[in-house]
Tab-separated table of C-alpha atoms in Angstrom:
chain	number	residue	atom	x	y	z
P	1	MET	CA	0.158	-0.141	0.036
P	2	ILE	CA	0.826	3.794	-0.508
P	3	LYS	CA	1.815	5.017	2.488
P	4	LYS	CA	-0.624	7.633	4.271
P	5	GLU	CA	1.806	10.565	3.952
P	6	ILE	CA	2.432	10.238	-0.125
P	7	ILE	CA	-1.557	9.899	-0.556
P	8	ASP	CA	-2.039	13.346	1.919
P	9	LEU	CA	0.557	14.836	-0.982
P	10	PHE	CA	-2.537	14.830	-3.498
P	11	LYS	CA	-5.618	15.094	-0.989
P	12	VAL	CA	-6.523	18.862	-1.071
P	13	LYS	CA	-7.455	19.752	2.744
P	14	PRO	CA	-10.963	21.472	3.191
P	15	ASP	CA	-10.678	25.464	2.663
P	16	THR	CA	-7.439	25.495	0.905
P	17	LYS	CA	-7.064	27.648	-2.344
P	18	ILE	CA	-5.134	25.574	-4.402
P	19	ARG	CA	-2.682	26.295	-7.690
P	20	LEU	CA	-2.125	23.795	-9.793
P	21	LYS	CA	1.049	24.657	-10.805
P	22	GLU	CA	2.012	23.827	-7.388
P	23	TYR	CA	1.392	20.224	-7.968
P	24	HIS	CA	3.842	18.035	-9.964
P	25	THR	CA	2.406	16.192	-12.451
P	26	GLY	CA	5.059	13.536	-12.736
P	27	TRP	CA	6.285	10.258	-11.019
P	28	GLU	CA	9.089	12.410	-8.875
P	29	GLN	CA	6.719	13.410	-6.267
P	30	THR	CA	9.875	13.080	-3.257
P	31	ASP	CA	13.296	13.284	-2.865
P	32	GLU	CA	13.230	9.679	-2.044
P	33	PHE	CA	11.838	8.826	-5.662
P	34	LYS	CA	13.478	10.419	-7.241
P	35	SER	CA	16.661	9.479	-5.723
P	36	ALA	CA	14.570	5.638	-6.330
P	37	GLY	CA	14.660	5.503	-9.531
P	38	LYS	CA	11.760	5.850	-12.185
P	39	LYS	CA	12.649	1.788	-12.918
P	40	PHE	CA	12.058	1.251	-9.025
P	41	VAL	CA	9.298	3.553	-8.390
P	42	LYS	CA	7.621	1.885	-11.734
P	43	GLU	CA	7.826	-1.655	-10.566
P	44	LYS	CA	6.594	-0.519	-6.940
P	45	ALA	CA	3.770	1.033	-8.532
P	46	ASN	CA	2.679	-1.692	-10.687
P	47	GLU	CA	2.673	-4.043	-7.521
P	48	ILE	CA	0.528	-1.955	-6.010
P	49	LEU	CA	-1.704	-1.645	-8.999
P	50	GLN	CA	-2.084	-5.704	-8.795
P	51	THR	CA	-2.641	-5.897	-4.868
P	52	ASN	CA	-5.053	-3.093	-5.473
P	53	ILE	CA	-7.108	-5.085	-8.228
P	54	GLU	CA	-7.069	-8.016	-6.309
P	55	GLU	CA	-7.661	-6.289	-3.144
P	56	LEU	CA	-10.805	-4.070	-4.573
P	57	SER	CA	-12.424	-6.865	-5.780
P	58	GLU	CA	-12.832	-8.653	-2.029
P	59	CYS	CA	-14.323	-5.370	-1.677
P	60	GLN	CA	-16.858	-5.255	-4.109
P	61	GLN	CA	-18.190	-8.457	-3.196
P	62	LEU	CA	-18.248	-7.048	0.706
P	63	LEU	CA	-19.816	-3.883	-0.752
P	64	TYR	CA	-22.711	-5.423	-1.933
P	65	ALA	CA	-23.108	-8.134	0.997
P	66	ASP	CA	-22.844	-5.192	3.551
P	67	ASP	CA	-25.607	-2.927	1.579
P	68	ARG	CA	-25.214	0.427	3.384
P	69	TYR	CA	-22.753	2.146	1.774
P	70	ALA	CA	-22.614	3.093	-2.185
P	71	LEU	CA	-19.346	4.380	-3.494
P	72	LEU	CA	-19.137	7.524	-6.322
P	73	ILE	CA	-16.001	7.789	-7.799
P	74	VAL	CA	-15.990	11.144	-10.168
P	75	LEU	CA	-12.887	11.674	-12.244
P	76	GLN	CA	-12.462	14.838	-13.917
P	77	ALA	CA	-9.591	15.755	-16.400
P	78	MET	CA	-8.242	17.768	-19.494
P	79	ASP	CA	-8.255	15.933	-22.528
P	80	ALA	CA	-6.187	12.815	-23.145
P	81	ALA	CA	-5.605	12.588	-18.965
P	82	GLY	CA	-6.129	8.823	-19.129
P	83	LYS	CA	-9.148	8.548	-17.069
P	84	ASP	CA	-10.444	5.931	-19.709
P	85	GLY	CA	-7.334	3.869	-19.555
P	86	THR	CA	-7.566	4.543	-15.519
P	87	ILE	CA	-11.207	2.882	-15.503
P	88	ARG	CA	-9.928	-0.227	-17.712
P	89	HIS	CA	-7.204	-0.657	-15.108
P	90	VAL	CA	-8.326	-0.008	-11.875
P	91	MET	CA	-11.997	-1.753	-11.757
P	92	SER	CA	-10.569	-4.682	-14.441
P	93	GLY	CA	-10.950	-7.456	-11.696
P	94	VAL	CA	-14.318	-5.844	-10.601
P	95	ASN	CA	-17.145	-8.121	-11.129
P	96	PRO	CA	-19.079	-6.310	-13.923
P	97	GLN	CA	-22.434	-6.014	-12.253
P	98	GLY	CA	-21.353	-4.436	-9.291
P	99	CYS	CA	-19.640	-1.141	-11.478
P	100	GLN	CA	-21.518	1.234	-13.262
P	101	VAL	CA	-19.550	3.928	-15.519
P	102	PHE	CA	-21.876	7.204	-17.107
P	103	SER	CA	-19.477	9.263	-19.303
P	104	PHE	CA	-22.073	12.562	-19.602
P	105	LYS	CA	-22.014	14.560	-22.942
P	106	LYS	CA	-24.346	17.414	-24.376
P	107	PRO	CA	-27.268	17.336	-22.263
P	108	SER	CA	-30.610	16.401	-24.377
P	109	ALA	CA	-33.880	18.710	-24.289
P	110	GLU	CA	-34.796	17.030	-21.544
P	111	GLU	CA	-32.078	17.175	-19.254
P	112	LEU	CA	-32.049	20.725	-19.730
P	113	ASP	CA	-35.198	21.835	-18.667
P	114	HIS	CA	-34.395	20.466	-14.985
P	115	ASN	CA	-32.205	21.373	-12.930
P	116	PHE	CA	-27.915	21.313	-13.979
P	117	LEU	CA	-27.672	18.569	-11.595
P	118	TRP	CA	-30.730	16.300	-12.174
P	119	ARG	CA	-29.758	14.300	-14.964
P	120	TYR	CA	-26.893	13.218	-12.908
P	121	MET	CA	-28.865	12.667	-10.153
P	122	LYS	CA	-30.406	9.658	-12.277
P	123	SER	CA	-27.043	7.798	-12.732
P	124	LEU	CA	-26.385	7.419	-9.122
P	125	PRO	CA	-24.724	3.942	-7.512
P	126	GLU	CA	-27.490	2.309	-5.156
P	127	ARG	CA	-26.283	0.517	-2.535
P	128	GLY	CA	-23.557	-1.871	-2.476
P	129	ARG	CA	-22.574	-0.873	-6.065
P	130	ILE	CA	-19.702	1.247	-7.455
P	131	GLY	CA	-20.557	4.091	-9.624
P	132	ILE	CA	-18.165	6.141	-12.159
P	133	PHE	CA	-18.729	9.495	-13.247
P	134	ASN	CA	-16.598	10.344	-16.018
P	135	ARG	CA	-17.001	13.445	-15.988
P	136	SER	CA	-20.170	14.749	-14.166
P	137	TYR	CA	-21.878	17.315	-12.462
P	138	TYR	CA	-18.593	19.395	-12.382
P	139	GLU	CA	-18.846	20.444	-15.783
P	140	ASP	CA	-21.382	22.424	-14.914
P	141	VAL	CA	-18.394	24.924	-13.117
P	142	LEU	CA	-15.877	24.297	-15.629
P	143	VAL	CA	-16.755	23.569	-19.412
P	144	VAL	CA	-20.141	25.415	-19.203
P	145	LYS	CA	-17.632	28.704	-17.512
P	146	VAL	CA	-15.166	28.341	-19.538
P	147	HIS	CA	-17.856	29.135	-22.657
P	148	GLN	CA	-20.724	30.901	-20.720
P	149	ASP	CA	-22.971	31.060	-23.793
P	150	VAL	CA	-24.014	27.191	-23.283
P	151	LEU	CA	-25.669	28.610	-19.939
P	152	GLU	CA	-28.180	30.295	-21.944
P	153	GLN	CA	-29.369	26.940	-23.440
P	154	GLN	CA	-29.761	25.629	-19.513
P	155	LYS	CA	-32.921	28.743	-19.627
P	156	LEU	CA	-31.781	30.093	-15.753
P	157	PRO	CA	-34.036	32.908	-14.367
P	158	ASP	CA	-32.410	36.710	-15.685
P	159	GLY	CA	-29.426	37.587	-13.623
P	160	LYS	CA	-26.003	38.033	-14.244
P	161	HIS	CA	-23.501	35.394	-14.088
P	162	GLY	CA	-20.116	36.449	-12.138
P	163	LYS	CA	-18.617	35.391	-8.986
P	164	ALA	CA	-21.756	34.760	-6.869
P	165	PHE	CA	-23.456	32.967	-9.602
P	166	TRP	CA	-20.552	30.260	-9.239
P	167	GLU	CA	-20.095	30.526	-5.790
P	168	ALA	CA	-24.214	29.803	-5.547
P	169	ARG	CA	-23.754	25.861	-7.422
P	170	TYR	CA	-20.174	25.223	-5.682
P	171	ASP	CA	-23.011	26.081	-2.694
P	172	ASP	CA	-24.988	23.555	-4.503
P	173	ILE	CA	-22.190	21.060	-5.350
P	174	ASN	CA	-21.748	20.700	-1.531
P	175	ALA	CA	-24.855	20.502	-0.346
P	176	PHE	CA	-25.443	17.429	-3.371
P	177	GLU	CA	-22.369	15.693	-2.449
P	178	ARG	CA	-23.056	16.010	1.851
P	179	HIS	CA	-26.552	14.945	1.162
P	180	LEU	CA	-24.924	11.579	-0.574
P	181	VAL	CA	-22.344	10.653	2.109
P	182	ARG	CA	-25.379	11.537	4.738
P	183	ASN	CA	-27.526	9.222	3.123
P	184	GLY	CA	-24.364	6.184	2.403
P	185	THR	CA	-22.952	6.959	-0.720
P	186	VAL	CA	-18.662	7.712	0.065
P	187	VAL	CA	-18.027	10.243	-3.395
P	188	LEU	CA	-14.272	10.377	-4.118
P	189	LYS	CA	-13.044	12.683	-6.510
P	190	PHE	CA	-10.015	12.331	-8.915
P	191	PHE	CA	-8.376	15.580	-11.186
P	192	LEU	CA	-5.611	13.117	-13.081
P	193	HIS	CA	-3.359	16.383	-13.385
P	194	VAL	CA	-1.590	16.144	-16.485
P	195	SER	CA	0.620	18.698	-18.098
P	196	LYS	CA	0.635	21.003	-21.062
P	197	LYS	CA	3.846	19.565	-22.884
P	198	GLU	CA	2.200	15.550	-22.068
P	199	GLN	CA	-1.437	16.602	-23.296
P	200	LYS	CA	0.389	17.868	-27.039
P	201	GLN	CA	2.660	14.464	-26.911
P	202	ARG	CA	-0.434	12.520	-26.352
P	203	PHE	CA	-2.310	14.506	-29.179
P	204	MET	CA	0.747	13.773	-31.408
P	205	ASP	CA	0.182	10.409	-31.041
P	206	ARG	CA	-3.286	9.657	-31.637
P	207	LEU	CA	-2.391	11.542	-35.184
P	208	GLU	CA	0.733	9.685	-36.016
P	209	ARG	CA	-0.293	6.048	-34.941
P	210	PRO	CA	-2.822	5.182	-37.213
P	211	GLU	CA	-4.780	2.910	-34.660
P	212	LYS	CA	-4.992	5.370	-32.332
P	213	ASN	CA	-6.469	7.632	-35.059
P	214	TRP	CA	-10.097	7.639	-33.565
P	215	LYS	CA	-9.105	8.495	-30.573
P	216	PHE	CA	-8.431	12.606	-31.823
P	217	SER	CA	-10.725	14.847	-31.742
P	218	LEU	CA	-10.726	17.986	-33.002
P	219	ALA	CA	-13.141	19.825	-30.116
P	220	ASP	CA	-9.842	18.103	-28.266
P	221	LEU	CA	-7.456	20.436	-29.958
P	222	ASN	CA	-9.788	23.611	-30.266
P	223	GLU	CA	-10.304	22.981	-26.036
P	224	ARG	CA	-6.943	22.883	-25.947
P	225	ALA	CA	-6.372	26.744	-27.006
P	226	TYR	CA	-8.662	27.448	-23.000
P	227	TRP	CA	-5.861	26.195	-21.552
P	228	ASP	CA	-5.113	28.961	-19.021
P	229	ASP	CA	-9.363	29.501	-18.415
P	230	TYR	CA	-9.638	25.439	-17.605
P	231	VAL	CA	-6.361	26.587	-15.160
P	232	ASP	CA	-8.602	28.561	-13.652
P	233	ALA	CA	-12.050	26.834	-13.640
P	234	TYR	CA	-10.961	23.519	-11.675
P	235	GLU	CA	-8.238	25.675	-9.285
P	236	LYS	CA	-11.479	27.496	-8.439
P	237	ALA	CA	-13.661	24.551	-8.607
P	238	ILE	CA	-11.622	22.409	-6.556
P	239	SER	CA	-10.834	24.739	-3.620
P	240	ALA	CA	-14.134	25.612	-2.959
P	241	THR	CA	-15.331	22.212	-3.236
P	242	SER	CA	-12.867	19.699	-1.304
P	243	THR	CA	-14.760	18.536	1.372
P	244	LYS	CA	-13.990	16.791	4.271
P	245	TRP	CA	-17.201	14.215	3.349
P	246	ALA	CA	-16.456	14.380	-0.298
P	247	PRO	CA	-12.586	15.379	-0.670
P	248	TRP	CA	-10.810	16.204	-4.247
P	249	TYR	CA	-7.198	14.284	-4.794
P	250	ILE	CA	-5.274	16.129	-7.236
P	251	VAL	CA	-3.511	12.729	-9.222
P	252	PRO	CA	-0.192	13.189	-11.504
P	253	ALA	CA	-1.351	12.386	-14.599
P	254	ASP	CA	1.855	12.336	-17.088
P	255	ASP	CA	2.753	8.820	-16.243
P	256	LYS	CA	-0.250	6.313	-16.041
P	257	TRP	CA	1.284	3.619	-14.627
P	258	ALA	CA	1.447	6.116	-11.505
P	259	THR	CA	-2.473	7.440	-12.159
P	260	ARG	CA	-3.022	3.885	-11.765
P	261	ALA	CA	-1.853	2.517	-8.043
P	262	ILE	CA	-2.598	6.158	-6.822
P	263	VAL	CA	-6.406	5.906	-8.275
P	264	ALA	CA	-6.688	1.801	-6.833
P	265	ASP	CA	-4.842	2.634	-3.669
P	266	ILE	CA	-7.488	5.427	-2.501
P	267	VAL	CA	-10.310	3.772	-3.681
P	268	THR	CA	-9.513	0.034	-2.236
P	269	SER	CA	-8.602	1.943	1.238
P	270	THR	CA	-11.681	3.609	1.208
P	271	LEU	CA	-13.312	0.346	1.115
P	272	ARG	CA	-11.681	-1.007	3.955
P	273	SER	CA	-12.142	1.381	6.277
P	274	LEU	CA	-15.474	1.241	5.860
P	275	ASP	CA	-15.634	-1.730	8.015
P	276	LEU	CA	-17.845	-3.989	5.940
P	277	LYS	CA	-19.002	-7.258	6.631
P	278	PHE	CA	-20.847	-10.157	5.449
P	279	PRO	CA	-24.647	-10.428	6.659
P	280	GLU	CA	-24.575	-12.486	10.452
P	281	MET	CA	-27.199	-15.415	10.459
P	282	THR	CA	-29.449	-15.428	13.173
P	283	ASP	CA	-30.058	-18.477	14.904
P	284	GLU	CA	-33.426	-19.794	12.788
P	285	GLN	CA	-31.260	-18.617	9.578
P	286	ARG	CA	-28.521	-21.534	11.031
P	287	ALA	CA	-31.041	-24.110	11.610
P	288	LEU	CA	-32.498	-23.884	8.352
P	289	LEU	CA	-28.985	-23.740	6.811
P	290	GLU	CA	-28.435	-27.422	8.231
P	291	GLN	CA	-32.053	-27.992	7.732
P	292	ALA	CA	-30.755	-27.524	4.415
P	293	ARG	CA	-27.524	-29.241	4.288
P	294	LYS	CA	-28.822	-32.242	5.739
P	295	THR	CA	-31.339	-32.579	2.710
P	296	LEU	CA	-28.475	-32.700	0.530
P	297	GLU	CA	-26.869	-34.846	2.339
P	298	GLY	CA	-29.497	-37.180	2.160
P	299	GLU	CA	-30.086	-37.750	-1.485
C-alpha cells in the first residue's frame, strides 16, 4: 500500500486555495522517489496496482453483501489525461454487475428543462455498487464556466453570471454531495493532473499511430486553446468543493502507471475503512441452513 504521507500529497484539504502549478504532474513526487529512480518506482507502482486490483474485487463483494454503502468515483481532467485507461485498469478485477460507468455528453432537451444536477442524480449508484462518473456535474462549473454561452441553453431566470453565481453553484454541489454522504454514498473525486506538454505528446501520438487515429478529436484540439481558462476554473472549483465529506485528490497523470496505482490505492483503502461485513446469520437462519444441508446429504 502507498504510505499515508504520500497520499496526503494529493489530497486537497478543505478551505484550501490551490494552485495547480504547485502540484507535480509526474512520478517524481518526493526526494525519496527521485533517489530510487523511475524504474524502481514504476515497478513498485505496478505491484501496488496488482495488489489493489485483487483487494478491490474482495471489497466489492463485501460492499454488495453489506448493503449499507455505495461508492461514487468522480473523474475529471483535461483531455487525454487518461480517464478511460484509469477506469479500465483499476476496475479490471471488479465484477461488471457491481460497477456502473457513466460518461456525460451534451445534455438533451429534457435534461436542459431540469436543474443542472438532475441528470446526474438519475445515474447515482445503488447501495452495494460502485458508480463511476467519467466527467460529472463538475462540468457545469468547468466547461460551462469557460464557455458561458452554454448558460443560455439552460433557460435560467434572468440575472448576472458573475462570481456570486458560480459560488452558488459550488454551494449546490457541496450540499448535494453532503446529502449523498449522509445517506451512505461515499464520494471520491479525482482530478487527473496532466501537463500541457504531455497532452500535446498524447495528441501527437493519436495523429501518428493509425490504430489511435479514432481517438483524436478536433474538438479536443480546440479546447486546448482554452488551457489557462480551464486551469483557472479547476482551481476555483476544487478549492471551493474539496470538503471533509467529499475530498478532491489531485493525481499526477503524466505517467499513467503512477495515476492508476494511486487511484486504485485510494479507492481500495477507502472501502477497507468502511468496516464492511458479510451479513450475520440468525439462529433461525442457521437452523434452516443445517436442515438444507441434511436434505442434500440424504439424497
